[in-house]
């Protein structure tokens, strides 16, 4: 069995993309990194645990993609440009094939977003992945959760509930359409959109915990309430069929694992934003607004309001 | 059972020390941090897994200390000033008492070294701790592993093998003297010494993998060899008794879990270094030198050389 250092060297170094601001990468006590003058650092960490966030037999290449994608999504929600990653991998055994596939998935996504893997740790134990990702941005471009104001329009990228439906189908042993499986296994982080939002949006969050829960976080931190319009929620055909068939809004509102951006745009910028975003490669939908008060309400198509929707994925309350 | 966000808020925020360079801490998609102009960033990550790096019933307060200490030790070995931490905690259950004790140990050490906890993730799963720690330093002060040159003298802080002896005694069910237990459970990172070394040392590493293995890393990366003088290795009385009784040098050379600094000082700075370090609060011992060639040799007191000592703690080759 190869030693830890061989493993690190062989597979991690293959994912160390070339960046001029990496003065020293993998192989010393620390990585040495040079932030550009005048920029600030955005840092996010996420852990994926086998049996909880993915099945023990999950495809390792998809897992390598997803471990990075969920963190890229957090940078996107802050409007930051991705830069450096540190990867802590805990593996039951030094399985070369598994590791090679994992790093292939990781490196492919890292290359697309100019992320350099600069350090980390490999240990033996129950399969888990903790990634810390660093991004860079101008200090006045941060899209914080606490910045929404009454009157702001709420928008979301892409469609809601696709990953949740894929997971339900898979867990039920039913076939999962490829387009849904991709949404669950290979989510596409909205990094470019996050950066473009700086000129328009006041506040952004990614909706990995589910739309209702994450909008709840925005409301709580911004000291405001929000109304969602059910008829405006962007749904893919299979999710639309599910909602229509069962009257169950749980999937688009709180299933989680959607790596889309939810953001608020103040009234004076809405026209420009809707005009400019019309030709973006990912659809953006206006789905409600921020109002005075607190909590999140869902307004049905008939105008009736359901008070205080909530829920979402909580790792400790299930 | 409390939700993830309650857990994070209550216990993590208590460990968020006040630092002016933290623009946004826990609670958003990312932390926002402002590196000081002209400084570079040192980043290190380490994972501790239950049953591997610590016993499942280990004291959580000591564990909180140690998780931070092992990363502080990496910053010390680079000569960096600690700044920001991101903590990924995987816990079997949301145990308030455990978490409170863990964070108490973490926060006490963080406060001493002006570390602010700025983010992380809590998930449910087999007990494990992944920490990413950020430090700051001037670009020309980094103590890299690849900078040792033939003729440099080798020094080490503190004493060798104490943690290894504590672990052996504990695993054998024998009483562990308090001073040894502290060395295993509450290691003291040599942060101040690391920063003072900038004016003297050329190269540094911490010896968490064991003296022989970590000196081997220095040699491999610096393209050089090294000789250690057995008679000069600094040993505490219990380790000295163990070595004398069994003729077993494995404990001080390769048991690992020693968070001391090994560093090299070029000939022209040795006199000044030995004079200036004489009154440091931690003893510094000259233990050998760098020479041309490769590999690490141990010279016994009788002058005989044993070729190529090695080994050390490798998480994947046991």
Coordinates of C-alpha atoms in Angstrom, one line a residue:
Chain A
X1 CA 0.0 0.0 0.0
X2 CA 1.5 3.4 -0.9
X3 CA 2.4 5.8 1.8
X4 CA 0.5 9.0 2.6
X5 CA 3.0 11.2 1.0
X6 CA 3.0 9.2 -2.2
X7 CA -0.7 9.4 -2.4
X8 CA -0.7 13.2 -1.8
X9 CA 2.0 13.8 -4.3
X10 CA 0.6 11.7 -7.1
X11 CA -3.0 12.7 -7.0
X12 CA -3.1 16.1 -5.3
X13 CA -0.3 17.6 -7.3
X14 CA -2.1 16.6 -10.5
X15 CA -4.9 19.0 -9.4
X16 CA -2.6 21.9 -8.6
X17 CA -3.5 24.3 -11.3
X18 CA -1.0 27.0 -12.4
X19 CA -1.7 30.2 -10.6
X20 CA 0.9 33.0 -10.2
X21 CA -0.4 33.8 -6.8
X22 CA 0.6 30.4 -5.4
X23 CA 4.1 30.9 -4.1
X24 CA 4.3 27.4 -2.5
X25 CA 1.8 24.6 -3.0
X26 CA 1.5 21.1 -1.7
X27 CA 4.4 19.6 0.2
X28 CA 5.4 22.0 3.0
X29 CA 3.9 22.8 6.4
X30 CA 1.7 25.4 4.8
X31 CA 0.9 26.7 1.4
X32 CA 2.0 30.3 0.7
X33 CA -0.4 32.5 -1.2
X34 CA -0.3 36.1 -2.3
X35 CA -3.6 37.9 -2.3
X36 CA -3.8 40.7 -4.9
X37 CA -3.5 44.2 -3.4
X38 CA -6.9 45.8 -2.5
X39 CA -8.8 42.5 -2.7
X40 CA -10.4 40.7 0.2
X41 CA -10.6 37.0 0.8
X42 CA -13.9 35.0 0.9
X43 CA -13.5 31.6 2.7
X44 CA -15.9 28.7 2.9
X45 CA -15.8 25.1 4.1
X46 CA -18.1 22.2 3.6
X47 CA -18.0 18.5 4.6
X48 CA -19.6 15.6 2.7
X49 CA -20.0 12.5 4.8
X50 CA -20.6 9.0 3.3
X51 CA -24.0 7.6 4.0
X52 CA -25.3 11.1 4.8
X53 CA -24.5 13.4 1.9
X54 CA -23.8 10.6 -0.6
X55 CA -24.2 6.8 -0.9
X56 CA -21.1 4.8 0.1
X57 CA -21.0 3.4 -3.4
X58 CA -21.4 6.8 -5.1
X59 CA -19.4 7.4 -8.3
X60 CA -16.0 8.9 -7.1
X61 CA -15.6 11.1 -10.1
X62 CA -19.0 12.7 -9.4
X63 CA -18.1 13.1 -5.8
X64 CA -14.9 14.9 -6.7
X65 CA -16.9 17.3 -8.8
X66 CA -19.6 17.8 -6.1
X67 CA -17.2 18.4 -3.2
X68 CA -15.8 21.3 -5.1
X69 CA -19.1 22.4 -6.6
X70 CA -20.8 22.9 -3.3
X71 CA -18.0 25.2 -2.1
X72 CA -17.8 27.0 -5.4
X73 CA -21.6 27.7 -5.0
X74 CA -20.8 29.5 -1.7
X75 CA -18.2 31.7 -3.4
X76 CA -20.7 32.4 -6.2
X77 CA -23.3 33.5 -3.6
X78 CA -20.7 36.0 -2.3
X79 CA -19.8 37.2 -5.8
X80 CA -16.2 36.0 -5.3
X81 CA -13.7 34.8 -7.9
X82 CA -12.4 31.3 -7.0
X83 CA -8.7 30.9 -6.2
X84 CA -7.3 28.2 -3.8
X85 CA -8.6 25.0 -2.3
X86 CA -7.4 22.9 0.6
X87 CA -8.8 19.3 0.7
X88 CA -9.1 17.0 3.7
X89 CA -9.9 13.5 2.5
X90 CA -10.6 10.7 5.0
X91 CA -10.6 7.3 3.2
X92 CA -11.2 3.7 4.5
X93 CA -8.2 2.5 2.4
X94 CA -5.7 3.9 0.0
X95 CA -7.7 2.9 -3.1
X96 CA -5.8 4.1 -6.1
X97 CA -8.7 3.7 -8.5
X98 CA -11.1 5.5 -6.3
X99 CA -8.7 8.3 -5.6
X100 CA -7.7 8.7 -9.3
X101 CA -11.4 9.0 -10.2
X102 CA -12.2 11.4 -7.4
X103 CA -9.3 13.7 -8.4
X104 CA -10.3 13.5 -12.0
X105 CA -13.8 14.9 -11.2
X106 CA -12.2 17.5 -8.8
X107 CA -9.5 18.6 -11.2
X108 CA -11.9 19.0 -14.2
X109 CA -14.1 21.4 -12.3
X110 CA -11.1 23.1 -10.7
X111 CA -9.6 23.7 -14.1
X112 CA -12.8 25.3 -15.4
X113 CA -12.8 27.8 -12.5
X114 CA -9.0 28.4 -12.2
X115 CA -8.9 26.8 -8.8
X116 CA -5.5 25.6 -7.5
X117 CA -5.4 22.8 -5.0
X118 CA -2.7 24.1 -2.6
X119 CA -2.9 21.7 0.4
X120 CA -4.9 19.4 2.6
X121 CA -4.6 16.2 4.5
X122 CA -5.3 12.5 3.8
X123 CA -6.2 10.2 6.7
X124 CA -7.6 6.8 7.1
X125 CA -11.1 6.5 8.5
X126 CA -14.8 6.6 7.5
X127 CA -15.2 8.1 4.1
X128 CA -15.6 11.9 4.3
X129 CA -14.5 15.0 2.4
X130 CA -13.9 18.4 3.9
X131 CA -13.0 21.2 1.6
X132 CA -12.0 24.8 2.3
X133 CA -12.2 27.1 -0.7
X134 CA -10.8 30.6 -1.0
X135 CA -12.0 33.3 -3.3
X136 CA -11.1 36.9 -4.0
X137 CA -13.2 40.0 -4.5
X138 CA -13.3 43.8 -4.2
X139 CA -14.5 44.8 -0.7
X140 CA -17.6 46.7 -2.0
X141 CA -18.7 43.7 -4.2
X142 CA -19.7 41.3 -1.5
X143 CA -23.2 39.9 -1.7
X144 CA -24.0 39.4 2.0
X145 CA -27.1 37.7 3.4
X146 CA -28.0 40.6 5.7
X147 CA -28.4 43.3 3.0
X148 CA -31.9 42.6 1.7
X149 CA -34.4 45.5 2.1
X150 CA -38.2 45.8 1.8
X151 CA -39.1 46.5 -1.8
X152 CA -36.3 44.4 -3.2
X153 CA -37.4 41.9 -5.8
X154 CA -36.3 38.3 -5.3
X155 CA -34.8 36.2 -8.1
X156 CA -33.5 32.7 -8.4
X157 CA -31.3 31.1 -11.1
X158 CA -32.2 27.8 -12.8
X159 CA -35.0 25.5 -11.6
X160 CA -36.0 24.2 -8.1
X161 CA -36.2 20.7 -6.7
X162 CA -34.5 18.8 -9.4
X163 CA -31.9 17.3 -7.1
X164 CA -34.5 16.5 -4.5
X165 CA -36.6 14.6 -7.1
X166 CA -33.5 12.7 -8.3
X167 CA -32.7 11.6 -4.8
X168 CA -36.3 10.5 -4.1
X169 CA -36.4 8.4 -7.3
X170 CA -33.0 6.9 -6.7
X171 CA -33.9 6.0 -3.1
X172 CA -37.1 4.4 -4.3
X173 CA -35.1 2.3 -6.8
X174 CA -36.8 4.0 -9.7
X175 CA -35.0 5.1 -12.9
X176 CA -33.6 8.6 -12.7
X177 CA -33.7 10.7 -15.9
X178 CA -30.2 11.8 -16.8
X179 CA -30.9 15.5 -16.6
X180 CA -32.2 15.1 -13.0
X181 CA -29.2 12.8 -12.0
X182 CA -26.8 15.5 -13.3
X183 CA -28.5 18.1 -11.1
X184 CA -27.9 15.9 -8.0
X185 CA -24.5 14.4 -8.8
X186 CA -22.8 17.1 -10.9
X187 CA -24.3 20.4 -9.8
X188 CA -23.1 23.4 -11.8
X189 CA -22.0 26.2 -9.5
X190 CA -23.3 29.7 -10.6
X191 CA -19.9 31.3 -10.3
X192 CA -20.1 33.6 -13.4
X193 CA -23.6 34.7 -12.5
X194 CA -22.5 35.5 -8.9
X195 CA -19.8 37.8 -10.2
X196 CA -22.1 39.5 -12.7
X197 CA -24.6 40.2 -9.9
X198 CA -22.3 42.7 -8.2
X199 CA -23.7 45.6 -10.3
X200 CA -27.3 44.8 -9.6
X201 CA -28.0 42.7 -6.5
X202 CA -27.9 43.8 -2.9
X203 CA -27.9 40.4 -1.3
X204 CA -27.4 36.8 -2.3
X205 CA -27.3 33.3 -0.9
X206 CA -27.1 29.8 -2.4
X207 CA -30.1 27.6 -1.7
X208 CA -28.3 24.4 -0.8
X209 CA -30.5 24.1 2.3
X210 CA -33.7 24.6 0.3
X211 CA -35.3 27.8 -1.0
X212 CA -37.6 28.3 2.1
X213 CA -34.8 27.8 4.7
X214 CA -32.2 29.9 2.9
X215 CA -34.7 32.7 2.2
X216 CA -35.5 32.4 5.9
X217 CA -31.8 33.0 6.7
X218 CA -31.8 36.1 4.5
X219 CA -34.9 37.4 6.3
X220 CA -33.6 36.7 9.7
X221 CA -30.2 38.4 9.1
X222 CA -31.7 41.3 7.1
X223 CA -34.5 41.9 9.7
X224 CA -37.2 41.6 7.0
X225 CA -39.9 39.3 5.7
X226 CA -40.5 37.8 2.2
X227 CA -43.3 36.7 0.0
X228 CA -42.8 34.0 -2.6
X229 CA -45.3 33.6 -5.5
X230 CA -46.0 29.9 -6.1
X231 CA -46.9 30.5 -9.7
X232 CA -43.5 32.1 -10.4
X233 CA -41.3 29.4 -9.0
X234 CA -39.2 28.0 -11.9
X235 CA -39.8 24.2 -12.2
X236 CA -38.4 21.7 -14.6
X237 CA -41.1 19.5 -16.3
X238 CA -40.6 16.5 -14.0
X239 CA -40.8 18.6 -10.9
X240 CA -43.8 20.5 -12.2
X241 CA -45.5 17.2 -12.8
X242 CA -44.7 16.1 -9.3
X243 CA -46.1 19.2 -7.8
X244 CA -49.2 19.2 -10.0
X245 CA -49.9 15.5 -9.3
X246 CA -49.5 15.6 -5.5
X247 CA -50.0 19.3 -4.6
X248 CA -46.7 18.9 -2.7
X249 CA -44.5 22.0 -2.7
X250 CA -42.0 20.5 -0.4
X251 CA -39.8 19.4 -3.3
X252 CA -39.1 22.9 -4.8
X253 CA -39.3 24.7 -1.5
X254 CA -37.3 22.6 0.9
X255 CA -35.7 19.5 -0.6
X256 CA -32.3 21.2 -0.7
X257 CA -29.2 20.3 -2.7
X258 CA -30.1 22.9 -5.2
X259 CA -27.0 24.9 -6.0
X260 CA -28.8 27.9 -7.4
X261 CA -28.5 31.5 -6.3
X262 CA -31.3 33.4 -4.6
X263 CA -30.7 37.2 -4.7
X264 CA -32.5 40.5 -4.1
X265 CA -32.4 43.5 -6.5
X266 CA -33.6 47.0 -5.3
X267 CA -36.4 48.6 -7.3
X268 CA -34.3 51.1 -9.1
X269 CA -32.2 48.4 -10.7
X270 CA -34.8 45.9 -11.6
X271 CA -35.5 47.1 -15.1
X272 CA -31.8 47.2 -16.0
X273 CA -31.2 43.8 -14.4
X274 CA -34.1 42.1 -16.2
X275 CA -33.0 43.6 -19.6
X276 CA -29.3 42.7 -19.1
X277 CA -29.9 39.2 -17.7
X278 CA -32.3 38.2 -20.5
X279 CA -29.5 36.6 -22.6
X280 CA -27.6 34.9 -19.8
X281 CA -27.0 31.2 -20.4
X282 CA -28.9 30.3 -17.2
X283 CA -32.5 31.6 -16.8
X284 CA -33.2 34.0 -14.0
X285 CA -36.7 34.1 -12.6
X286 CA -38.4 36.8 -10.4
X287 CA -40.2 34.8 -7.7
X288 CA -41.3 37.3 -5.0
X289 CA -40.1 40.2 -3.0
X290 CA -38.8 41.4 0.4
X291 CA -41.2 43.2 2.7
X292 CA -41.2 44.7 6.2
X293 CA -41.8 42.2 9.0
X294 CA -40.3 38.8 9.4
X295 CA -40.7 35.2 8.1
X296 CA -41.3 33.7 4.6
X297 CA -44.8 33.4 3.2
X298 CA -45.9 31.5 0.1
X299 CA -48.7 33.2 -2.0
X300 CA -50.7 30.6 -4.0
X301 CA -51.9 31.4 -7.5
X302 CA -55.3 32.2 -6.1
X303 CA -53.8 35.0 -4.0
X304 CA -54.1 33.1 -0.7
X305 CA -51.1 33.3 1.6
X306 CA -49.8 30.4 3.6
X307 CA -48.0 31.8 6.6
X308 CA -44.4 30.9 7.6
X309 CA -43.3 28.2 5.3
X310 CA -39.9 26.8 6.4
X311 CA -38.0 23.6 6.9
X312 CA -35.1 22.7 4.6
X313 CA -32.2 20.4 5.1
X314 CA -30.8 20.5 8.6
X315 CA -27.9 18.1 9.2
X316 CA -28.8 17.8 12.9
X317 CA -32.5 18.0 13.2
X318 CA -33.6 15.0 11.1
Chain B
X1 CA -32.3 18.2 19.4
X2 CA -31.1 21.6 18.3
X3 CA -30.7 22.5 14.7
X4 CA -27.4 22.8 12.9
X5 CA -27.6 26.6 12.8
X6 CA -28.3 26.9 16.5
X7 CA -25.3 24.7 17.3
X8 CA -23.1 26.7 15.0
X9 CA -24.3 30.0 16.4
X10 CA -24.0 29.1 20.1
X11 CA -20.7 27.5 20.2
X12 CA -18.8 28.6 17.2
X13 CA -19.6 32.3 17.7
X14 CA -18.3 32.0 21.3
X15 CA -14.9 31.2 19.8
X16 CA -14.9 34.1 17.3
X17 CA -12.2 36.3 18.7
X18 CA -12.2 40.0 17.9
X19 CA -10.0 40.8 15.0
X20 CA -10.3 44.0 12.9
X21 CA -9.4 42.1 9.7
X22 CA -12.5 39.9 10.0
X23 CA -15.1 41.8 7.9
X24 CA -17.7 39.1 8.2
X25 CA -17.5 36.0 10.3
X26 CA -19.7 33.0 10.9
X27 CA -23.3 33.0 9.4
X28 CA -23.0 33.9 5.7
X29 CA -22.0 31.8 2.6
X30 CA -18.4 32.8 3.2
X31 CA -16.3 34.6 5.7
X32 CA -14.8 37.9 4.5
X33 CA -11.2 38.6 5.5
X34 CA -8.8 41.5 4.8
X35 CA -5.2 40.4 4.5
X36 CA -2.8 43.3 5.5
X37 CA -1.0 45.0 2.6
X38 CA 2.3 43.4 1.7
X39 CA 1.8 40.2 3.7
X40 CA 1.3 36.8 2.3
X41 CA -1.0 34.0 3.5
X42 CA 0.1 30.7 5.0
X43 CA -2.6 28.0 4.9
X44 CA -2.6 24.6 6.5
X45 CA -5.2 21.8 7.1
X46 CA -5.2 18.8 9.3
X47 CA -7.8 16.1 10.1
X48 CA -8.1 14.2 13.4
X49 CA -10.2 11.0 13.2
X50 CA -11.7 9.2 16.2
X51 CA -10.1 5.8 16.8
X52 CA -7.0 6.8 14.8
X53 CA -5.7 10.1 16.1
X54 CA -7.5 10.0 19.4
X55 CA -9.6 7.5 21.5
X56 CA -13.4 7.7 21.0
X57 CA -13.7 8.6 24.7
X58 CA -11.0 11.3 24.6
X59 CA -11.6 14.3 26.7
X60 CA -13.3 16.8 24.4
X61 CA -11.7 19.9 25.9
X62 CA -8.2 18.5 25.2
X63 CA -9.4 17.5 21.7
X64 CA -10.5 21.1 21.0
X65 CA -7.0 22.3 22.1
X66 CA -5.2 19.7 20.1
X67 CA -7.1 20.2 16.9
X68 CA -6.0 23.8 16.9
X69 CA -2.5 23.1 18.3
X70 CA -1.5 20.7 15.4
X71 CA -2.4 23.4 12.9
X72 CA -0.7 26.2 14.9
X73 CA 2.4 24.0 14.8
X74 CA 2.3 24.1 11.0
X75 CA 2.1 27.8 11.0
X76 CA 4.9 28.0 13.5
X77 CA 7.1 25.9 11.2
X78 CA 6.5 28.5 8.5
X79 CA 7.2 31.4 10.8
X80 CA 3.7 32.8 10.3
X81 CA 1.5 34.8 12.7
X82 CA -1.9 33.0 13.3
X83 CA -5.1 34.7 12.1
X84 CA -8.2 32.8 11.0
X85 CA -9.6 29.3 11.4
X86 CA -12.3 27.3 9.6
X87 CA -13.6 24.3 11.5
X88 CA -15.3 21.3 10.0
X89 CA -16.8 19.1 12.8
X90 CA -18.4 15.8 12.1
X91 CA -20.3 14.5 15.2
X92 CA -22.3 11.3 15.8
X93 CA -24.9 13.4 17.7
X94 CA -25.5 17.0 18.7
X95 CA -24.1 16.5 22.2
X96 CA -24.2 19.9 23.9
X97 CA -21.8 19.0 26.7
X98 CA -19.3 17.5 24.4
X99 CA -19.5 20.5 22.0
X100 CA -19.2 23.0 24.9
X101 CA -16.1 21.3 26.2
X102 CA -14.5 21.0 22.8
X103 CA -15.1 24.6 22.1
X104 CA -13.8 25.6 25.5
X105 CA -10.5 23.9 24.7
X106 CA -10.4 25.4 21.2
X107 CA -11.3 28.9 22.3
X108 CA -8.8 29.0 25.2
X109 CA -5.9 28.3 22.8
X110 CA -7.4 30.5 20.0
X111 CA -7.5 33.4 22.4
X112 CA -3.9 33.0 23.4
X113 CA -2.8 33.2 19.8
X114 CA -5.3 35.7 18.5
X115 CA -7.0 33.2 16.2
X116 CA -10.6 34.0 15.1
X117 CA -12.9 31.2 14.2
X118 CA -14.5 32.6 11.0
X119 CA -16.4 29.6 9.6
X120 CA -16.8 25.9 9.1
X121 CA -19.4 23.2 8.9
X122 CA -21.1 20.8 11.3
X123 CA -22.3 17.5 10.0
X124 CA -23.6 14.3 11.5
X125 CA -21.3 11.2 11.1
X126 CA -18.4 9.4 12.6
X127 CA -16.4 11.8 14.9
X128 CA -13.8 13.7 13.0
X129 CA -12.3 17.2 13.0
X130 CA -10.9 19.0 10.0
X131 CA -9.4 22.4 10.7
X132 CA -8.0 24.9 8.2
X133 CA -5.9 27.6 9.7
X134 CA -4.6 30.8 8.1
X135 CA -1.5 32.8 9.1
X136 CA 0.2 35.9 7.8
X137 CA 3.8 36.7 7.2
X138 CA 6.2 38.9 5.2
X139 CA 7.1 37.2 1.9
X140 CA 10.8 37.0 2.8
X141 CA 10.3 35.4 6.2
X142 CA 8.9 32.0 5.2
X143 CA 10.8 29.0 6.6
X144 CA 10.4 26.5 3.8
X145 CA 11.4 22.8 3.9
X146 CA 13.4 23.1 0.7
X147 CA 15.9 25.7 1.9
X148 CA 18.4 23.6 4.0
X149 CA 22.0 23.7 2.7
X150 CA 25.1 21.5 3.5
X151 CA 26.9 23.0 6.5
X152 CA 23.7 24.2 8.2
X153 CA 23.4 23.1 11.8
X154 CA 20.3 21.4 12.8
X155 CA 18.3 22.4 16.0
X156 CA 15.2 21.2 17.6
X157 CA 13.0 22.8 20.3
X158 CA 11.9 21.0 23.5
X159 CA 12.3 17.2 24.0
X160 CA 11.6 14.2 21.8
X161 CA 9.4 11.2 22.2
X162 CA 7.3 12.4 25.2
X163 CA 4.0 12.1 23.4
X164 CA 4.9 8.7 22.0
X165 CA 5.8 7.4 25.4
X166 CA 2.5 8.7 26.9
X167 CA 0.6 6.9 24.2
X168 CA 2.4 3.6 24.8
X169 CA 1.8 3.8 28.5
X170 CA -1.9 4.7 28.0
X171 CA -2.4 1.9 25.5
X172 CA -0.8 -0.6 27.9
X173 CA -3.2 0.5 30.6
X174 CA -0.3 1.9 32.7
X175 CA -0.3 5.2 34.6
X176 CA 0.8 8.2 32.5
X177 CA 2.8 10.9 34.4
X178 CA 1.0 14.2 34.1
X179 CA 3.8 15.9 32.3
X180 CA 3.8 13.2 29.6
X181 CA 0.0 13.2 29.2
X182 CA 0.1 17.0 28.6
X183 CA 2.6 16.5 25.8
X184 CA 0.3 14.1 24.1
X185 CA -3.1 15.7 24.8
X186 CA -2.3 19.4 25.1
X187 CA 0.8 20.0 22.9
X188 CA 2.1 23.5 23.1
X189 CA 2.6 24.9 19.5
X190 CA 5.9 26.8 19.1
X191 CA 4.4 29.8 17.5
X192 CA 6.5 32.5 19.1
X193 CA 9.7 30.6 18.4
X194 CA 8.8 30.1 14.8
X195 CA 8.4 33.8 14.4
X196 CA 11.7 34.6 16.2
X197 CA 13.5 32.1 13.9
X198 CA 13.0 34.4 10.8
X199 CA 16.3 36.2 11.6
X200 CA 18.4 33.1 12.0
X201 CA 17.0 30.0 10.4
X202 CA 17.0 29.0 6.7
X203 CA 14.5 26.1 6.9
X204 CA 12.0 24.7 9.4
X205 CA 9.5 21.9 9.7
X206 CA 7.4 20.6 12.6
X207 CA 8.2 17.0 13.6
X208 CA 4.6 15.8 14.0
X209 CA 5.5 12.8 11.8
X210 CA 8.6 12.0 13.9
X211 CA 12.1 13.5 13.8
X212 CA 13.5 11.0 11.3
X213 CA 10.6 11.2 8.8
X214 CA 10.3 15.0 8.9
X215 CA 14.1 15.5 8.6
X216 CA 13.8 13.1 5.7
X217 CA 11.3 15.4 4.1
X218 CA 13.7 18.4 4.5
X219 CA 16.5 16.4 3.0
X220 CA 14.4 15.2 0.0
X221 CA 13.1 18.7 -0.8
X222 CA 16.4 20.4 -0.2
X223 CA 18.4 17.9 -2.2
X224 CA 20.7 17.2 0.7
X225 CA 21.5 14.6 3.5
X226 CA 21.7 15.0 7.3
X227 CA 23.5 13.5 10.2
X228 CA 21.9 13.3 13.7
X229 CA 24.1 12.9 16.8
X230 CA 22.4 10.4 19.1
X231 CA 24.1 11.9 22.2
X232 CA 22.7 15.3 21.5
X233 CA 19.0 14.4 21.1
X234 CA 17.1 16.2 23.9
X235 CA 15.2 13.7 25.9
X236 CA 13.1 14.1 29.0
X237 CA 14.0 11.9 32.0
X238 CA 11.3 9.2 31.3
X239 CA 12.2 8.9 27.6
X240 CA 15.9 8.9 28.5
X241 CA 15.2 6.0 30.9
X242 CA 13.2 4.2 28.2
X243 CA 16.0 4.6 25.6
X244 CA 18.7 3.5 28.0
X245 CA 16.7 0.5 29.3
X246 CA 15.9 -0.9 25.9
X247 CA 18.4 0.6 23.5
X248 CA 15.3 1.6 21.5
X249 CA 15.7 4.9 19.6
X250 CA 12.3 4.5 17.9
X251 CA 10.5 6.6 20.5
X252 CA 12.5 9.9 20.1
X253 CA 13.2 9.3 16.4
X254 CA 9.9 8.2 14.9
X255 CA 7.0 7.9 17.4
X256 CA 5.5 11.2 16.1
X257 CA 3.0 13.5 17.6
X258 CA 5.8 15.8 18.8
X259 CA 4.9 19.3 18.0
X260 CA 8.4 20.7 18.2
X261 CA 10.3 22.6 15.5
X262 CA 13.3 21.3 13.6
X263 CA 15.2 24.0 11.8
X264 CA 18.6 24.6 10.1
X265 CA 20.8 27.6 10.7
X266 CA 23.7 28.5 8.3
X267 CA 27.2 28.6 9.8
X268 CA 27.6 32.4 9.8
X269 CA 24.5 32.8 12.1
X270 CA 25.0 29.9 14.5
X271 CA 27.0 31.9 17.1
X272 CA 24.4 34.7 17.2
X273 CA 21.6 32.3 17.3
X274 CA 23.0 30.2 20.2
X275 CA 23.7 33.4 22.2
X276 CA 20.3 34.9 21.5
X277 CA 18.2 31.8 22.1
X278 CA 19.9 30.9 25.4
X279 CA 17.2 32.6 27.4
X280 CA 14.2 31.5 25.4
X281 CA 11.6 29.9 27.5
X282 CA 11.8 26.7 25.5
X283 CA 15.2 25.0 25.2
X284 CA 16.7 24.7 21.8
X285 CA 19.3 21.9 21.1
X286 CA 21.8 21.5 18.3
X287 CA 21.4 17.9 17.2
X288 CA 23.3 17.5 13.9
X289 CA 23.9 19.1 10.6
X290 CA 23.0 19.1 6.9
X291 CA 25.5 17.6 4.5
X292 CA 25.8 16.9 0.8
X293 CA 24.2 13.7 -0.4
X294 CA 20.8 12.3 0.6
X295 CA 19.1 10.5 3.5
X296 CA 19.3 10.8 7.2
X297 CA 22.0 9.0 9.3
X298 CA 22.2 8.6 13.0
X299 CA 25.7 8.8 14.6
X300 CA 25.9 6.9 17.8
X301 CA 28.0 8.2 20.8
X302 CA 30.9 5.9 19.8
X303 CA 31.1 7.6 16.4
X304 CA 29.5 4.7 14.4
X305 CA 27.0 5.7 11.8
X306 CA 23.8 3.8 11.1
X307 CA 22.7 4.4 7.6
X308 CA 19.3 5.6 6.5
X309 CA 17.1 5.8 9.6
X310 CA 13.6 6.5 8.7
X311 CA 10.0 5.6 9.4
X312 CA 7.7 7.9 11.3
X313 CA 4.0 8.0 11.4
X314 CA 2.3 7.4 8.0
X315 CA -1.5 7.4 8.1
X316 CA -1.7 5.1 5.1
X317 CA 1.1 2.6 5.4
X318 CA 0.4 1.0 8.8

